[in-house]
Amino acid sequence: MRKSVPLLGAFLLAGAAAALECAEAARSRTKEATDQTQLDDLVVANRILSDQGVVDGFGHVSARHEADATRFLLARSMAPGLVTADDIMEFDLDGSALDPRGRTLYVERFIHSEIYKAHPEIKAIVHSHSPSIIPFGTTSVPLRPIYHMSSFLGAGVPIFEIREAGGLATDMLIRDPELGAALARRLGKSAVVLMRGHGDVVVGSNIQNVVWRAYYTEINARMLAQAIAIGGGPIMYLSAEEAVLTDASMQRVEARPWQLWKQKALGR
Ligand SMILES: [Zn+2]
């Protein structure tokens, strides 16, 4: 009888260890599944943005790593429309690849690293040369929301002037952390920052959200240019209140166009 107490203790300890192991294995399986889902969504985001004409041979989309906020996922240097899961790499917030294996990196990866560093709430980023937005970065006409799908523009769309951060003689690219940090500061709390003579950066709370925003930024710019061309008096933009309320309701339906764009982009 006296021996049964240590025996029982050992039995309970073994049972607890087995339970811990099971929980650990389950956690690891969940993490793997989460990682895979994020990776798959990032591939789809690349394909959608290309299919919808937001990016062409250039431009990129990244996501902050769901399991480690100090890392982000971004493809190797290539056309977004051709990206597969094998092309996605992990980066730290200095813009260094963790396992480069000789692969070429996007020169402008510092857009992503510095914005993630400066803005912890941002989880996904698109950089593009989205054609209709370019005129709004080079003129004094502000890019403002003219319909509900682009209500996130109501937070204001600043213009990044690279001459202020890099002087008169740059090649317009964000090719170092200092330029990336200056761009992140100019972005502030907005969803979009225009880059004069170059393109834009769009940020979001997740991959679907940033794809929505990048797409509707392009559409809004196109339609605003049409409204300006039509003339006929002042343009009625969404008010600040309309923009805030509409942005909240639109975020609830982001999955709908994502499903449609995904099917078109993947050809199934
Ligand atoms: Zn660029």
Coordinates of C-alpha atoms and ligand atoms in Angstrom, one line a residue:
M1 CA 0.0 0.0 0.0
R2 CA 2.8 2.4 0.9
K3 CA 4.4 1.8 -2.5
S4 CA 1.2 2.7 -4.4
V5 CA 1.6 6.4 -3.6
P6 CA 4.9 6.9 -5.6
L7 CA 3.5 4.6 -8.2
L8 CA 0.4 6.6 -8.6
G9 CA 2.5 9.8 -8.6
A10 CA 4.6 8.5 -11.5
F11 CA 1.5 7.4 -13.3
L12 CA 0.0 10.9 -13.0
L13 CA 3.3 12.6 -14.0
A14 CA 3.5 10.4 -17.1
G15 CA -0.1 11.2 -17.9
A16 CA 0.5 14.9 -17.6
A17 CA 3.6 14.7 -19.7
A18 CA 1.7 12.9 -22.4
A19 CA -1.1 15.5 -22.3
L20 CA 1.4 18.3 -22.6
E21 CA 3.0 16.6 -25.6
C22 CA -0.4 16.2 -27.2
A23 CA -1.2 19.9 -26.6
E24 CA 2.2 20.9 -28.0
A25 CA 1.6 18.8 -31.1
A26 CA -1.8 20.2 -31.6
R27 CA -0.4 23.8 -31.2
S28 CA 2.3 23.0 -33.7
R29 CA -0.3 21.6 -36.2
T30 CA -2.5 24.7 -35.8
K31 CA 0.5 27.0 -36.3
E32 CA 1.5 25.1 -39.4
A33 CA -2.0 25.3 -40.8
T34 CA -2.1 29.1 -40.0
D35 CA 1.3 29.6 -41.7
Q36 CA 0.1 27.7 -44.7
T37 CA -3.1 29.7 -45.0
Q38 CA -1.3 33.0 -44.8
L39 CA 1.2 31.8 -47.4
D40 CA -1.6 30.7 -49.7
D41 CA -3.5 34.0 -49.2
L42 CA -0.3 35.9 -50.1
V43 CA 0.1 34.0 -53.3
V44 CA -3.5 34.6 -54.2
A45 CA -3.0 38.4 -53.4
N46 CA -0.1 38.5 -55.8
R47 CA -2.2 36.9 -58.5
I48 CA -5.3 39.0 -57.9
L49 CA -3.4 42.3 -58.0
S50 CA -1.8 41.3 -61.3
D51 CA -5.0 40.0 -62.8
Q52 CA -6.9 43.2 -61.8
G53 CA -4.2 45.5 -63.3
V54 CA -3.1 47.0 -60.0
V55 CA 0.4 45.7 -60.5
D56 CA 2.1 44.6 -63.7
G57 CA 5.6 43.2 -64.0
F58 CA 6.4 45.4 -61.0
G59 CA 4.9 46.0 -57.6
H60 CA 4.7 43.8 -54.6
V61 CA 2.5 42.7 -51.7
S62 CA 3.6 41.6 -48.2
A63 CA 2.0 40.4 -45.0
R64 CA 3.3 40.6 -41.4
H65 CA 4.0 37.1 -40.1
E66 CA 1.0 36.0 -38.0
A67 CA 3.2 34.0 -35.6
D68 CA 6.0 36.6 -35.3
A69 CA 5.3 40.3 -35.5
T70 CA 9.0 41.0 -36.1
R71 CA 8.9 39.3 -39.5
F72 CA 7.1 39.6 -42.7
L73 CA 6.5 37.6 -45.9
L74 CA 7.3 38.9 -49.3
A75 CA 8.1 37.2 -52.6
R76 CA 11.6 37.1 -54.2
S77 CA 12.1 39.7 -56.9
M78 CA 9.7 38.7 -59.7
A79 CA 6.5 39.7 -61.5
P80 CA 3.6 39.3 -58.9
G81 CA 1.4 37.4 -61.5
L82 CA 3.9 34.5 -61.5
V83 CA 4.5 34.1 -57.7
T84 CA 4.0 30.7 -56.1
A85 CA 4.4 29.6 -52.5
D86 CA 8.0 28.6 -53.1
D87 CA 8.8 32.2 -54.0
I88 CA 7.7 33.6 -50.7
M89 CA 10.5 34.5 -48.3
E90 CA 10.7 35.6 -44.7
F91 CA 12.3 39.0 -43.8
D92 CA 13.1 40.7 -40.5
L93 CA 12.3 44.4 -39.9
D94 CA 15.6 45.5 -41.2
G95 CA 14.7 44.2 -44.6
S96 CA 17.1 41.2 -44.4
A97 CA 16.0 37.8 -45.8
L98 CA 16.3 35.1 -43.2
D99 CA 17.1 32.3 -45.7
P100 CA 18.0 34.1 -49.0
R101 CA 19.6 31.0 -50.7
G102 CA 21.0 33.2 -53.4
R103 CA 17.6 34.5 -54.5
T104 CA 17.3 38.1 -55.8
L105 CA 15.4 40.5 -53.4
Y106 CA 13.1 43.4 -54.3
V107 CA 15.2 46.5 -54.1
E108 CA 12.3 48.3 -52.5
R109 CA 11.7 45.8 -49.7
F110 CA 12.5 48.7 -47.2
I111 CA 9.0 50.1 -48.0
H112 CA 7.6 47.0 -46.1
S113 CA 10.2 46.7 -43.4
E114 CA 10.1 50.3 -42.3
I115 CA 6.3 50.6 -42.4
Y116 CA 6.0 47.4 -40.3
K117 CA 8.6 48.8 -37.9
A118 CA 6.9 52.1 -37.5
H119 CA 3.2 51.0 -37.5
P120 CA 2.6 47.9 -35.4
E121 CA -1.1 47.9 -36.3
I122 CA -0.4 47.4 -40.0
K123 CA -0.5 43.7 -41.1
A124 CA -0.3 43.9 -44.9
I125 CA 1.2 46.2 -47.5
V126 CA 0.9 46.7 -51.3
H127 CA 3.3 48.8 -53.3
S128 CA 2.3 49.4 -56.9
H129 CA 2.6 51.8 -59.9
S130 CA -1.2 51.6 -60.2
P131 CA -1.7 53.7 -63.4
S132 CA -4.6 56.0 -62.5
I133 CA -3.2 57.2 -59.2
I134 CA 0.0 58.6 -60.8
P135 CA -1.5 62.0 -61.8
F136 CA -2.7 62.6 -58.3
G137 CA 0.9 62.3 -57.0
T138 CA 2.1 64.9 -59.5
T139 CA -0.5 67.6 -59.4
S140 CA -2.2 69.5 -56.6
V141 CA -5.5 67.7 -57.0
P142 CA -6.0 65.6 -53.9
L143 CA -7.1 62.0 -54.1
R144 CA -10.3 61.9 -52.1
P145 CA -13.1 59.3 -51.9
I146 CA -16.0 59.8 -54.4
Y147 CA -17.8 56.6 -53.6
H148 CA -18.4 54.2 -50.8
M149 CA -16.0 51.4 -52.0
S150 CA -13.0 53.7 -51.4
S151 CA -14.2 55.3 -48.2
F152 CA -10.9 54.3 -46.5
L153 CA -9.4 57.3 -48.5
G154 CA -11.3 59.6 -46.1
A155 CA -8.3 59.4 -43.7
G156 CA -6.4 61.6 -46.2
V157 CA -3.9 60.6 -48.9
P158 CA -0.5 62.3 -48.4
I159 CA 2.1 62.6 -51.1
F160 CA 5.7 61.4 -50.4
E161 CA 8.2 63.7 -52.1
I162 CA 11.4 61.7 -52.3
R163 CA 13.5 64.9 -52.9
E164 CA 12.8 65.9 -49.3
A165 CA 14.3 62.7 -47.9
G166 CA 16.8 61.8 -50.6
G167 CA 17.8 65.0 -52.3
L168 CA 17.5 65.9 -56.0
A169 CA 19.5 63.0 -57.4
T170 CA 17.7 59.7 -56.6
D171 CA 16.4 57.0 -59.0
M172 CA 13.0 57.4 -57.3
L173 CA 13.3 54.0 -55.6
I174 CA 13.0 53.3 -51.9
R175 CA 16.3 51.5 -51.9
D176 CA 17.5 51.9 -48.3
P177 CA 16.0 51.9 -44.7
E178 CA 16.3 55.7 -44.4
L179 CA 14.1 56.4 -47.4
G180 CA 11.7 53.7 -46.1
A181 CA 11.5 55.3 -42.7
A182 CA 10.7 58.7 -44.3
L183 CA 8.0 57.1 -46.4
A184 CA 6.5 55.4 -43.2
R185 CA 6.4 58.8 -41.5
R186 CA 4.6 60.4 -44.4
L187 CA 2.1 57.6 -44.4
G188 CA 1.1 58.5 -40.9
K189 CA -2.4 57.1 -40.0
S190 CA -3.6 57.1 -43.6
A191 CA -4.4 53.9 -45.6
V192 CA -2.6 55.2 -48.8
V193 CA 0.4 57.3 -49.5
L194 CA 1.2 58.5 -53.0
M195 CA 4.8 58.6 -54.2
R196 CA 5.4 61.5 -56.5
G197 CA 6.3 60.3 -60.0
H198 CA 6.4 56.7 -58.9
G199 CA 3.3 55.0 -57.5
D200 CA 1.7 54.4 -54.1
V201 CA 1.7 52.3 -50.9
V202 CA -1.5 50.9 -49.5
V203 CA -1.7 49.4 -46.0
G204 CA -4.3 47.3 -44.3
S205 CA -5.3 45.1 -41.4
N206 CA -5.0 41.8 -43.3
I207 CA -4.3 40.5 -46.8
Q208 CA -7.9 40.7 -48.1
N209 CA -8.2 44.2 -46.7
V210 CA -5.1 45.5 -48.4
V211 CA -6.1 43.9 -51.7
W212 CA -9.5 45.6 -51.5
R213 CA -7.9 48.9 -50.8
A214 CA -5.3 48.7 -53.5
Y215 CA -7.9 47.8 -56.1
Y216 CA -10.4 50.5 -55.1
T217 CA -7.7 53.1 -54.8
E218 CA -7.0 52.6 -58.5
I219 CA -10.8 52.6 -59.4
N220 CA -11.5 55.7 -57.3
A221 CA -8.6 57.6 -59.0
R222 CA -9.9 56.6 -62.4
M223 CA -13.4 57.7 -61.7
L224 CA -12.3 61.0 -60.0
A225 CA -10.3 61.9 -63.1
Q226 CA -13.5 61.2 -65.1
A227 CA -15.6 63.4 -62.8
I228 CA -13.0 66.2 -63.2
A229 CA -13.1 65.8 -66.9
I230 CA -16.9 66.0 -67.0
G231 CA -16.8 69.3 -65.1
G232 CA -20.1 70.9 -64.1
G233 CA -19.3 72.3 -60.7
P234 CA -17.8 71.2 -57.5
I235 CA -17.3 67.4 -56.9
M236 CA -19.2 65.9 -54.0
Y237 CA -16.8 63.8 -52.0
L238 CA -17.8 61.5 -49.2
S239 CA -17.9 63.5 -45.9
A240 CA -15.6 62.5 -43.1
E241 CA -18.5 60.9 -41.2
E242 CA -19.7 59.0 -44.3
A243 CA -16.2 57.8 -44.9
V244 CA -15.8 56.4 -41.4
L245 CA -19.2 54.7 -41.3
T246 CA -18.9 53.3 -44.8
D247 CA -15.4 52.0 -44.2
A248 CA -16.6 50.0 -41.2
S249 CA -19.5 48.4 -43.1
M250 CA -17.4 47.7 -46.2
Q251 CA -14.9 45.8 -44.1
R252 CA -17.6 43.3 -43.3
V253 CA -18.0 42.3 -46.9
E254 CA -14.4 42.1 -48.1
A255 CA -14.6 38.4 -48.6
R256 CA -17.1 38.6 -51.4
P257 CA -14.9 40.3 -54.1
W258 CA -11.9 38.3 -52.8
Q259 CA -13.6 35.1 -53.7
L260 CA -14.5 36.4 -57.2
W261 CA -11.1 37.8 -57.9
K262 CA -9.4 34.7 -56.6
Q263 CA -11.4 32.4 -58.9
K264 CA -10.7 34.6 -61.9
A265 CA -7.0 35.0 -61.1
L266 CA -6.4 31.3 -60.5
G267 CA -8.5 30.3 -63.5
R268 CA -10.8 28.0 -61.7
Ligands
ZN1 ZN 8.2 51.0 -57.1

